[in-house]
mmCIF file with all atom_site columns, C-alpha atoms in Angstrom:
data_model
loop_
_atom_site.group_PDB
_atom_site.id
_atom_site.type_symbol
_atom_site.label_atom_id
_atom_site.label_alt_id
_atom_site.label_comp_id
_atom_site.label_asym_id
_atom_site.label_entity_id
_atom_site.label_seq_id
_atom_site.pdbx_PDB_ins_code
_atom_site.Cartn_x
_atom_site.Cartn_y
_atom_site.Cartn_z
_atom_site.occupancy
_atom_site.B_iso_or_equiv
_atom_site.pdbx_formal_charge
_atom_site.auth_seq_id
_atom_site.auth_comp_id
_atom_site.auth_asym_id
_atom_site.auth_atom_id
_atom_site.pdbx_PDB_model_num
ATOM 1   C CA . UNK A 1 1   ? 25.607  0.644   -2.425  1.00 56.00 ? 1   UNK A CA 1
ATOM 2   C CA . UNK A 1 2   ? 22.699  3.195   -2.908  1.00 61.00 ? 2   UNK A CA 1
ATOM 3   C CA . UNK A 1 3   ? 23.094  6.290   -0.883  1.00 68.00 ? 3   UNK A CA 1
ATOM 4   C CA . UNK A 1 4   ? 21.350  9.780   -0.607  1.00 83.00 ? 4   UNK A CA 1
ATOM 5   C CA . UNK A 1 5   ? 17.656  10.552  -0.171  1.00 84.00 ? 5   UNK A CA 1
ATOM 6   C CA . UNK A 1 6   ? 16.377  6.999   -0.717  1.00 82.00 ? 6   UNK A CA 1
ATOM 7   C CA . UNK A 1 7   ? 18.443  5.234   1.518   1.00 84.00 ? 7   UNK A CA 1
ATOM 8   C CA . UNK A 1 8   ? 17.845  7.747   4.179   1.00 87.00 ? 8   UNK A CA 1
ATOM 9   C CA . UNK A 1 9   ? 14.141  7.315   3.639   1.00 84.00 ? 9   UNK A CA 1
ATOM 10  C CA . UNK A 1 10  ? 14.108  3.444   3.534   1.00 85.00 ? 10  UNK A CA 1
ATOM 11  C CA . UNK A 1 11  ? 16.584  4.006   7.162   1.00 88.00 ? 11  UNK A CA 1
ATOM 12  C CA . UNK A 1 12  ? 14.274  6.379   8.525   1.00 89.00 ? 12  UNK A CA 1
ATOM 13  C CA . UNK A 1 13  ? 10.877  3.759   8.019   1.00 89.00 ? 13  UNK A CA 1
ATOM 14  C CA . UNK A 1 14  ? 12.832  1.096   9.332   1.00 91.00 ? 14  UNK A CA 1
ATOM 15  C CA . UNK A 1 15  ? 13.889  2.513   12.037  1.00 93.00 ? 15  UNK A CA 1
ATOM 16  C CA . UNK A 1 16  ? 10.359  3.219   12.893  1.00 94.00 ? 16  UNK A CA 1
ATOM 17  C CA . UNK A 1 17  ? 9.495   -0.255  12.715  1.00 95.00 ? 17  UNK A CA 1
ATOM 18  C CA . UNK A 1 18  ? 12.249  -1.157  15.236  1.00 95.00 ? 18  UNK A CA 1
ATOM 19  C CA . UNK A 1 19  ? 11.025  1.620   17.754  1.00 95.00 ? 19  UNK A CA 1
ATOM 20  C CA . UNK A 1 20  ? 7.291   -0.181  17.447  1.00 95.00 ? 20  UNK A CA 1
ATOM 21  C CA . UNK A 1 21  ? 8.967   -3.394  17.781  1.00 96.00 ? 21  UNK A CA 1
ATOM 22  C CA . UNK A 1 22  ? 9.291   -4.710  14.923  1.00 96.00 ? 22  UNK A CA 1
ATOM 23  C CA . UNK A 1 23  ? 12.485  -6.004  14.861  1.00 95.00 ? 23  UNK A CA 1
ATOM 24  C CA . UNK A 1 24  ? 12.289  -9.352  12.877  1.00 96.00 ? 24  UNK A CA 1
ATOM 25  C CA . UNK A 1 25  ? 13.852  -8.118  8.895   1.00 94.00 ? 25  UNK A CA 1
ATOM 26  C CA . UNK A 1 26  ? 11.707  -10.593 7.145   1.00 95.00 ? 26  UNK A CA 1
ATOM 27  C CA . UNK A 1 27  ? 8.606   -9.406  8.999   1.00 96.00 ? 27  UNK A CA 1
ATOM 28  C CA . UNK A 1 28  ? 10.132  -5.499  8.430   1.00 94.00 ? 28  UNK A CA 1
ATOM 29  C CA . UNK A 1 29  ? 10.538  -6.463  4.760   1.00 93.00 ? 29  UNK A CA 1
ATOM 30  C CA . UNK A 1 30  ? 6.804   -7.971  4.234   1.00 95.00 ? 30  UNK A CA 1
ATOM 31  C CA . UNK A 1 31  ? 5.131   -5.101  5.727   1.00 94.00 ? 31  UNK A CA 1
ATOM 32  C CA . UNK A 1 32  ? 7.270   -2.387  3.861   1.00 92.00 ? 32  UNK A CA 1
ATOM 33  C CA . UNK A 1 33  ? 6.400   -4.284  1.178   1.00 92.00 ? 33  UNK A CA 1
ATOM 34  C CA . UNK A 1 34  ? 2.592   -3.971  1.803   1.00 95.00 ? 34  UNK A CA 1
ATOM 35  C CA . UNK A 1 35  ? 2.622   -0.224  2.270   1.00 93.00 ? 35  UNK A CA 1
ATOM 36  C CA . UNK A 1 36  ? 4.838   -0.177  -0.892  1.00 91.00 ? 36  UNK A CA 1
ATOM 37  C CA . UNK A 1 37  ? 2.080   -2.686  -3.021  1.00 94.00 ? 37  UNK A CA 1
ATOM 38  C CA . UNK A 1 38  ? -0.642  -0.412  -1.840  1.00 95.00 ? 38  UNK A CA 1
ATOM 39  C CA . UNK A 1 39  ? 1.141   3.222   -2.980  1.00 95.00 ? 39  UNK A CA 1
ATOM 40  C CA . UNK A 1 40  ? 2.096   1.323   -6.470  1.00 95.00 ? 40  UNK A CA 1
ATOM 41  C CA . UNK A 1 41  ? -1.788  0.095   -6.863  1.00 95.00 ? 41  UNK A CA 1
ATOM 42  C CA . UNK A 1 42  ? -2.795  3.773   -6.469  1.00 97.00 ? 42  UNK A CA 1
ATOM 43  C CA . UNK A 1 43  ? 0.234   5.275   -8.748  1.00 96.00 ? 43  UNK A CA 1
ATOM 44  C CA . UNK A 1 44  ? -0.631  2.774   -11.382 1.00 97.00 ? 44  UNK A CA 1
ATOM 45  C CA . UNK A 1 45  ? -4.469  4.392   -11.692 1.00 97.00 ? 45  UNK A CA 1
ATOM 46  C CA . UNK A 1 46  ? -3.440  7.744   -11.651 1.00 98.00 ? 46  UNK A CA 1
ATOM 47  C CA . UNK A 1 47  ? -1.302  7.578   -14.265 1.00 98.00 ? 47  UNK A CA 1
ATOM 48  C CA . UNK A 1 48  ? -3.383  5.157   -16.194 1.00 97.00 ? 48  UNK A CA 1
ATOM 49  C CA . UNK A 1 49  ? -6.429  8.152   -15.574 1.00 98.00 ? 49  UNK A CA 1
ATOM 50  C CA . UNK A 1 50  ? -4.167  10.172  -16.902 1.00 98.00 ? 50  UNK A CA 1
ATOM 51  C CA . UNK A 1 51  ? -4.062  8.451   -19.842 1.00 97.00 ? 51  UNK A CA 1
ATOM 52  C CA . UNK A 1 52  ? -7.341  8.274   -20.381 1.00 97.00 ? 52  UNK A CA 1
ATOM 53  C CA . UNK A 1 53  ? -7.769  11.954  -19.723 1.00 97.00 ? 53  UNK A CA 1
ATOM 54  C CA . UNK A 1 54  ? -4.947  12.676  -22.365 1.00 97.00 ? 54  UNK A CA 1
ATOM 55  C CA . UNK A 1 55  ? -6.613  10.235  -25.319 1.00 97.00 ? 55  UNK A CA 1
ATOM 56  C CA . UNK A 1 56  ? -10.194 10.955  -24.367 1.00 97.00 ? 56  UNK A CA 1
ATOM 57  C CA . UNK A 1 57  ? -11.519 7.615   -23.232 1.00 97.00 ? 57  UNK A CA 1
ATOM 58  C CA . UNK A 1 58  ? -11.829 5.563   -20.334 1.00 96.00 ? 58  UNK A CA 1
ATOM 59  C CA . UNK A 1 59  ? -9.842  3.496   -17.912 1.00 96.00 ? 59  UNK A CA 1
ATOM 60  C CA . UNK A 1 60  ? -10.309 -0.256  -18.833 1.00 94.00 ? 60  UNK A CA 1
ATOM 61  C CA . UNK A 1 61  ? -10.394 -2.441  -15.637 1.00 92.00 ? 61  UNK A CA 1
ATOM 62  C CA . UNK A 1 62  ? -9.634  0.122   -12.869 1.00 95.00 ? 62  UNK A CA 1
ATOM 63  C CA . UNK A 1 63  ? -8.754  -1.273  -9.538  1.00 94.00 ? 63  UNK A CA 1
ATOM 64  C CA . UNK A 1 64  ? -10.254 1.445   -7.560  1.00 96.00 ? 64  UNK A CA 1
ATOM 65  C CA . UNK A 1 65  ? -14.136 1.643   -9.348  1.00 95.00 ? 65  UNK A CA 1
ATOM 66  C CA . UNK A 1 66  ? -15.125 5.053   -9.486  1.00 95.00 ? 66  UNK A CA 1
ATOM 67  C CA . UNK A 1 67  ? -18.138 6.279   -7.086  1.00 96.00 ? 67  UNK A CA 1
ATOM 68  C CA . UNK A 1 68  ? -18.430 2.050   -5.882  1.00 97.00 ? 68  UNK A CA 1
ATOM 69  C CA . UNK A 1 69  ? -18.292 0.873   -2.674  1.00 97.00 ? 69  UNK A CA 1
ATOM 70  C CA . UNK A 1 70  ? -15.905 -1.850  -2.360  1.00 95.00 ? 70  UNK A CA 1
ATOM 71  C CA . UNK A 1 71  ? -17.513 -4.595  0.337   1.00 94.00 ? 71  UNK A CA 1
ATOM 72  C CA . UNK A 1 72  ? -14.884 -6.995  2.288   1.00 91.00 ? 72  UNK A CA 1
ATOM 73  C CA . UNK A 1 73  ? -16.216 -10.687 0.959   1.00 90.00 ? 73  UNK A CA 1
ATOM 74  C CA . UNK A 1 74  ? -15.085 -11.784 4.421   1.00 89.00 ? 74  UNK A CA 1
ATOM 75  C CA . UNK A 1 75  ? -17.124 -8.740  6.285   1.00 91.00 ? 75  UNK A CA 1
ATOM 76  C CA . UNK A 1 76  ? -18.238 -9.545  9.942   1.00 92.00 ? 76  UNK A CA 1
ATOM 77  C CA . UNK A 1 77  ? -19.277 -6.415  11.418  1.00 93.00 ? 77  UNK A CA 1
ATOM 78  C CA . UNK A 1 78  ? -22.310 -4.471  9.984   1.00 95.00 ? 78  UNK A CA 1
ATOM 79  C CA . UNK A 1 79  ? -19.891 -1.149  9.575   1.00 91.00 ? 79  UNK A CA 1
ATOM 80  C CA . UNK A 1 80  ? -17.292 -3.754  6.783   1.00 91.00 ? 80  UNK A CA 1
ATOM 81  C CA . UNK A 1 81  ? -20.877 -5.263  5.412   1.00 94.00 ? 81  UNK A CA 1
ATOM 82  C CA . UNK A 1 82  ? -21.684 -0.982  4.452   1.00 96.00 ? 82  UNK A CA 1
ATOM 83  C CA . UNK A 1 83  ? -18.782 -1.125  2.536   1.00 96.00 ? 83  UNK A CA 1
ATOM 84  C CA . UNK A 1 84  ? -16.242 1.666   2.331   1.00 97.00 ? 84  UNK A CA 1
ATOM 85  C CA . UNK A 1 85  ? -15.776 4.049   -1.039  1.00 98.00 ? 85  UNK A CA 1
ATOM 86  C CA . UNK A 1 86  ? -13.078 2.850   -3.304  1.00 97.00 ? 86  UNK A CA 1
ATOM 87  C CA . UNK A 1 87  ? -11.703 5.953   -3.590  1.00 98.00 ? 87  UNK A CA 1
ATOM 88  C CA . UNK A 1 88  ? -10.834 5.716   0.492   1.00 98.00 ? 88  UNK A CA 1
ATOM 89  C CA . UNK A 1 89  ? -8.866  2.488   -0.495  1.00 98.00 ? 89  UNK A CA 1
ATOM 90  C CA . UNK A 1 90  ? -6.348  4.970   -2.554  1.00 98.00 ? 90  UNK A CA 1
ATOM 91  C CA . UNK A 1 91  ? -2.993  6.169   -1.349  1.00 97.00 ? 91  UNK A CA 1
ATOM 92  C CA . UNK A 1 92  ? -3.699  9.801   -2.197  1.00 96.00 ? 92  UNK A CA 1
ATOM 93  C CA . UNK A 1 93  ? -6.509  9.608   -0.441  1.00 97.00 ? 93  UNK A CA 1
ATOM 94  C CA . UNK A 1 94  ? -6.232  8.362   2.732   1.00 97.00 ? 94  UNK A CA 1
ATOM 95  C CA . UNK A 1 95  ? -2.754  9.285   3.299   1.00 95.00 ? 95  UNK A CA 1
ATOM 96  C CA . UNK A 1 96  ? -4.087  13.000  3.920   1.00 95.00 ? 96  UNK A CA 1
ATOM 97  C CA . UNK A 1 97  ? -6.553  11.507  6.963   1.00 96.00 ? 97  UNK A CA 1
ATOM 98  C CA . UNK A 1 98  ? -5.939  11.712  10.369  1.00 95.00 ? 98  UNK A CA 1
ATOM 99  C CA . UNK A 1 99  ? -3.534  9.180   11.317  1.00 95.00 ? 99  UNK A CA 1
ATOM 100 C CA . UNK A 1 100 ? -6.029  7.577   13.178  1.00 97.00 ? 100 UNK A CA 1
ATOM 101 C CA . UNK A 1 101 ? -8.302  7.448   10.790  1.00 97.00 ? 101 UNK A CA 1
ATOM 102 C CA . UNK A 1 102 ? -5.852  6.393   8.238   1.00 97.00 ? 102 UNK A CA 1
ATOM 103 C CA . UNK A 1 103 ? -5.005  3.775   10.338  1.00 97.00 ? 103 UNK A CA 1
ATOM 104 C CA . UNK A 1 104 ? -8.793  2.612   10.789  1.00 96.00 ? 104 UNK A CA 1
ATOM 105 C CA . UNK A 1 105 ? -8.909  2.410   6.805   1.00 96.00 ? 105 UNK A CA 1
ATOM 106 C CA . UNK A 1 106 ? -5.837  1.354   5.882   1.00 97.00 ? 106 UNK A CA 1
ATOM 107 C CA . UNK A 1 107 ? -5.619  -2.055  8.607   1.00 96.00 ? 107 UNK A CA 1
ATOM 108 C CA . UNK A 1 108 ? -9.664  -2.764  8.045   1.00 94.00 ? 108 UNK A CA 1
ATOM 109 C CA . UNK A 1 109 ? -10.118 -2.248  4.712   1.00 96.00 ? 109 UNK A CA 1
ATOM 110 C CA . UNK A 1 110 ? -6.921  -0.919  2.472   1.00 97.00 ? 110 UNK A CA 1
ATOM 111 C CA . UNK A 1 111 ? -5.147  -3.965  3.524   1.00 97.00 ? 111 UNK A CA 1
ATOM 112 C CA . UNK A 1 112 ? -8.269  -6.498  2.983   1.00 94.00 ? 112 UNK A CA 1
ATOM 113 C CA . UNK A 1 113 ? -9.031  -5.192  0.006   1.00 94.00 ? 113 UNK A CA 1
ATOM 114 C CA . UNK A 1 114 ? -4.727  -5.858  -1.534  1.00 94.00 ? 114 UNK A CA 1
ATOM 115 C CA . UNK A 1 115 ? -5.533  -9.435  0.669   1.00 92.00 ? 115 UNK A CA 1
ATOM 116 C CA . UNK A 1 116 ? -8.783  -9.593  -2.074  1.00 90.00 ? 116 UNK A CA 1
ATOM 117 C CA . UNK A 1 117 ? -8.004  -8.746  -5.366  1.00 88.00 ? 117 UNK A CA 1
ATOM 118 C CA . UNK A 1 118 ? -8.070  -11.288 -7.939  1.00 72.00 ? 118 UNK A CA 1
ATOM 119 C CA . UNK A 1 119 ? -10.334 -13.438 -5.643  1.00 59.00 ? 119 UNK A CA 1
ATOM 120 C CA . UNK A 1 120 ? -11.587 -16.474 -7.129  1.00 61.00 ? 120 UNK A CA 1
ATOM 121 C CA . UNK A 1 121 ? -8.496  -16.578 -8.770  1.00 68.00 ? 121 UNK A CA 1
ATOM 122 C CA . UNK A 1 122 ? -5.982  -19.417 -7.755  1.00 73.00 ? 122 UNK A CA 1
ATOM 123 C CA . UNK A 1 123 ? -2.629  -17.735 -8.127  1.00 75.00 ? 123 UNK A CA 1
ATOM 124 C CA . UNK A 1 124 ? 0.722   -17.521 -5.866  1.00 80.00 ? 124 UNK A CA 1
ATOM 125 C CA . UNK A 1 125 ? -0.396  -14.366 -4.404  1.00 84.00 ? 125 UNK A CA 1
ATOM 126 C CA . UNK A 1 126 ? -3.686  -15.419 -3.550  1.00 80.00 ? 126 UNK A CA 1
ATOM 127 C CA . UNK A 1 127 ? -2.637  -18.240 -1.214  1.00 81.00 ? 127 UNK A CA 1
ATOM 128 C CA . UNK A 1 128 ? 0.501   -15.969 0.215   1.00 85.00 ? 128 UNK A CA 1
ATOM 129 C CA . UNK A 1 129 ? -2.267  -12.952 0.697   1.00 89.00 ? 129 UNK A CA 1
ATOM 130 C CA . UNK A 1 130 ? -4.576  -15.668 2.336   1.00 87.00 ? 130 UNK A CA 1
ATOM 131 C CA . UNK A 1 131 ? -2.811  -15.798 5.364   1.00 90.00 ? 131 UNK A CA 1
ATOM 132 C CA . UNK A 1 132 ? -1.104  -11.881 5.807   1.00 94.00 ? 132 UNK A CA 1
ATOM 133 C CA . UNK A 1 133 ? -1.522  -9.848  8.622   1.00 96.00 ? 133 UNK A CA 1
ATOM 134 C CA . UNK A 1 134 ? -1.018  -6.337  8.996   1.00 97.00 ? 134 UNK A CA 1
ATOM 135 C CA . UNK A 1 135 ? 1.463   -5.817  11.768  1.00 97.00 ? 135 UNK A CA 1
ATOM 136 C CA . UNK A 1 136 ? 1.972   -2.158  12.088  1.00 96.00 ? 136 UNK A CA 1
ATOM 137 C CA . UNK A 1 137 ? 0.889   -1.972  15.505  1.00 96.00 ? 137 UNK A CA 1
ATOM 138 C CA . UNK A 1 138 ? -0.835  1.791   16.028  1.00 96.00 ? 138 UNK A CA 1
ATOM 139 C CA . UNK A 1 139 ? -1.431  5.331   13.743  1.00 96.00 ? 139 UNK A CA 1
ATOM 140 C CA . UNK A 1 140 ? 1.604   7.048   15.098  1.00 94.00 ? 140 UNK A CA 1
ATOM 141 C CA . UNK A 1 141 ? 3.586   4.230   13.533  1.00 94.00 ? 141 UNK A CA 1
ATOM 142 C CA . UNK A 1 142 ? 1.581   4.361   10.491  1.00 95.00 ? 142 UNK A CA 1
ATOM 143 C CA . UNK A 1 143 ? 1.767   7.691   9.988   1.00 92.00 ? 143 UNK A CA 1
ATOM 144 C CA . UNK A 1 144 ? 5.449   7.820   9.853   1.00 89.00 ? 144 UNK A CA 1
ATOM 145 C CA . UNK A 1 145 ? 6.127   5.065   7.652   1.00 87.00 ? 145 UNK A CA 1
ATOM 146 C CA . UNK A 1 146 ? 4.024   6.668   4.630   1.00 80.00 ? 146 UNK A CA 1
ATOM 147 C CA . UNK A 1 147 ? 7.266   8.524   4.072   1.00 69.00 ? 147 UNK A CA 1
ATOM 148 C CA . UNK A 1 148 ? 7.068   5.894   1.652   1.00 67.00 ? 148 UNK A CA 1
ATOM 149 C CA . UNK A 1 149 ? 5.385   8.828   -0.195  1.00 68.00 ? 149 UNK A CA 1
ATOM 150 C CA . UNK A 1 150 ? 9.323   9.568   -0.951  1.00 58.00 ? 150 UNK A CA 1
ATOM 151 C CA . UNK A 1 151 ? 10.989  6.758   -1.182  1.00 55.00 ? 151 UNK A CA 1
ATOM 152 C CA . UNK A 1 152 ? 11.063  6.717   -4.916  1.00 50.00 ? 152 UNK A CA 1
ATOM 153 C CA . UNK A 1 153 ? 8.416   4.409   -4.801  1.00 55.00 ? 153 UNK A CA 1
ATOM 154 C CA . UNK A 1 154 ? 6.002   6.203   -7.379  1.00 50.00 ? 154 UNK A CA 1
ATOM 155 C CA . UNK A 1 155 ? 4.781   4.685   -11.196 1.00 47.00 ? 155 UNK A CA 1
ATOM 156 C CA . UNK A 1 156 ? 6.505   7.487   -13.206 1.00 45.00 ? 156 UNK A CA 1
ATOM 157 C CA . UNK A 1 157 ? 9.909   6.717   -12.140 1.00 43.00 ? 157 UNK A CA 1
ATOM 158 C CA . UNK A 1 158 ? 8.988   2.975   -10.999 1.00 45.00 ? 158 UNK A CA 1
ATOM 159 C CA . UNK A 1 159 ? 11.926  1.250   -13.011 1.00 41.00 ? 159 UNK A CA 1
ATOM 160 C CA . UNK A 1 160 ? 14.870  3.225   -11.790 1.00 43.00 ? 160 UNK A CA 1
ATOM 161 C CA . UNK A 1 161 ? 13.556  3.048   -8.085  1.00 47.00 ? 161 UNK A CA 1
ATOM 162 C CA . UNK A 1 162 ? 12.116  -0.079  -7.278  1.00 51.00 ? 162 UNK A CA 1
ATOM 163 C CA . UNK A 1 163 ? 15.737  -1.532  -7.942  1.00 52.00 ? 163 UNK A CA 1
ATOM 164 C CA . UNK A 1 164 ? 16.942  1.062   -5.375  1.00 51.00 ? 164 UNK A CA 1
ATOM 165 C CA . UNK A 1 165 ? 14.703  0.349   -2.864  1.00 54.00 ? 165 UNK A CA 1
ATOM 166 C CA . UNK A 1 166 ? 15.338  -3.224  -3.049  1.00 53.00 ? 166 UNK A CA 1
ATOM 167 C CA . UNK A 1 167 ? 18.920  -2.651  -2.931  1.00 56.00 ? 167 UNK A CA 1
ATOM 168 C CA . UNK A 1 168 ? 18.772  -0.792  -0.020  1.00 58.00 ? 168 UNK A CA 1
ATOM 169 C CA . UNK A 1 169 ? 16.454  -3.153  1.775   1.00 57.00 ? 169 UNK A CA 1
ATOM 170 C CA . UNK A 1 170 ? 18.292  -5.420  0.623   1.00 59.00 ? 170 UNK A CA 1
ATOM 171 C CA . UNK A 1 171 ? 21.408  -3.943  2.403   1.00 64.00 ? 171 UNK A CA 1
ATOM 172 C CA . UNK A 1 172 ? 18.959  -3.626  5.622   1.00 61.00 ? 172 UNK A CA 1
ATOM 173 C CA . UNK A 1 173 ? 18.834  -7.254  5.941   1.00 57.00 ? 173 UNK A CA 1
ATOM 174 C CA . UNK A 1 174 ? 22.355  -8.419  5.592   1.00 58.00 ? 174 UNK A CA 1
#
């Protein structure tokens, strides 16, 4: 059983989901595991920018493109056909908006954009991402569950915590 800080964070964003009524574990689980995907994506770069910094070169196939725009391929509106700046679609980024801003960005584009990549690809997460739906309901919800920010889910110490928070989700669910 996993106790301490990361239990008590994993308790404290679930019970946030319960008081915005979500109260299904599965559903609790897959949107957890959204906000998790999209912290990870963001980790990943940093550290791999990092790298770069540290050895002098460049990132090789970056999932946020520097100074791009990154355009939803199923825009409707003419504000998604503008586009929004990559760097928006990043965790350390929009995590220090507003919450209702952040919420803006994170259910119209963050969450499109994790729905997108690999497109054109036919892979198991393309046809699970086909049909997700972002489900936390409002920004004050939102803006409480990026505790996630300390919930041992970062990229440096990704292999001892990911287990953890699994474990304790896990736990959640039984």
């Amino acid at each position: 059983m996993i106790t301490g800080e990361i239990k008590n964070k994993i308790d404290q964003i679930w019970d946030t989901f319960f008081v915005a009524g979500i109260t299904n574990p599965i559903t609790v689980l897959e949107q957890m595991t959204y906000i998790f995907f999209m912290k990870m994506l963001d980790d990943k770069q940093l550290q791999e920018e990092e790298n770069a910094r540290d050895w002098n070169c460049e990132v090789e196939n970056p999932t946020f493109l520097n100074g791009q725009l990154w355009v939803n391929p199923e825009a409707v509106s003419d504000e998604e056909r503008a586009g929004v700046p990559y760097e928006n679609l990043r965790w350390h980024v929009f995590k220090n908006f507003g919450a209702d801003n952040m919420f803006k960005v994170v259910r119209q584009s963050v969450f499109e954009f994790i729905k997108h990549i690999g497109t054109g690809e036919e892979s198991a997460y393309s046809r699970y991402m086909k049909s997700a739906i972002f489900l936390i309901p409002n920004a004050r919800t939102l803006a409480k569950v990026k505790v996630v920010d300390g919930a041992g889910c970062n990229g440096t110490h990704q292999h001892h915590t990911n287990g953890a928070d699994t474990s304790v989700l896990g736990e959640r669910v039984a």
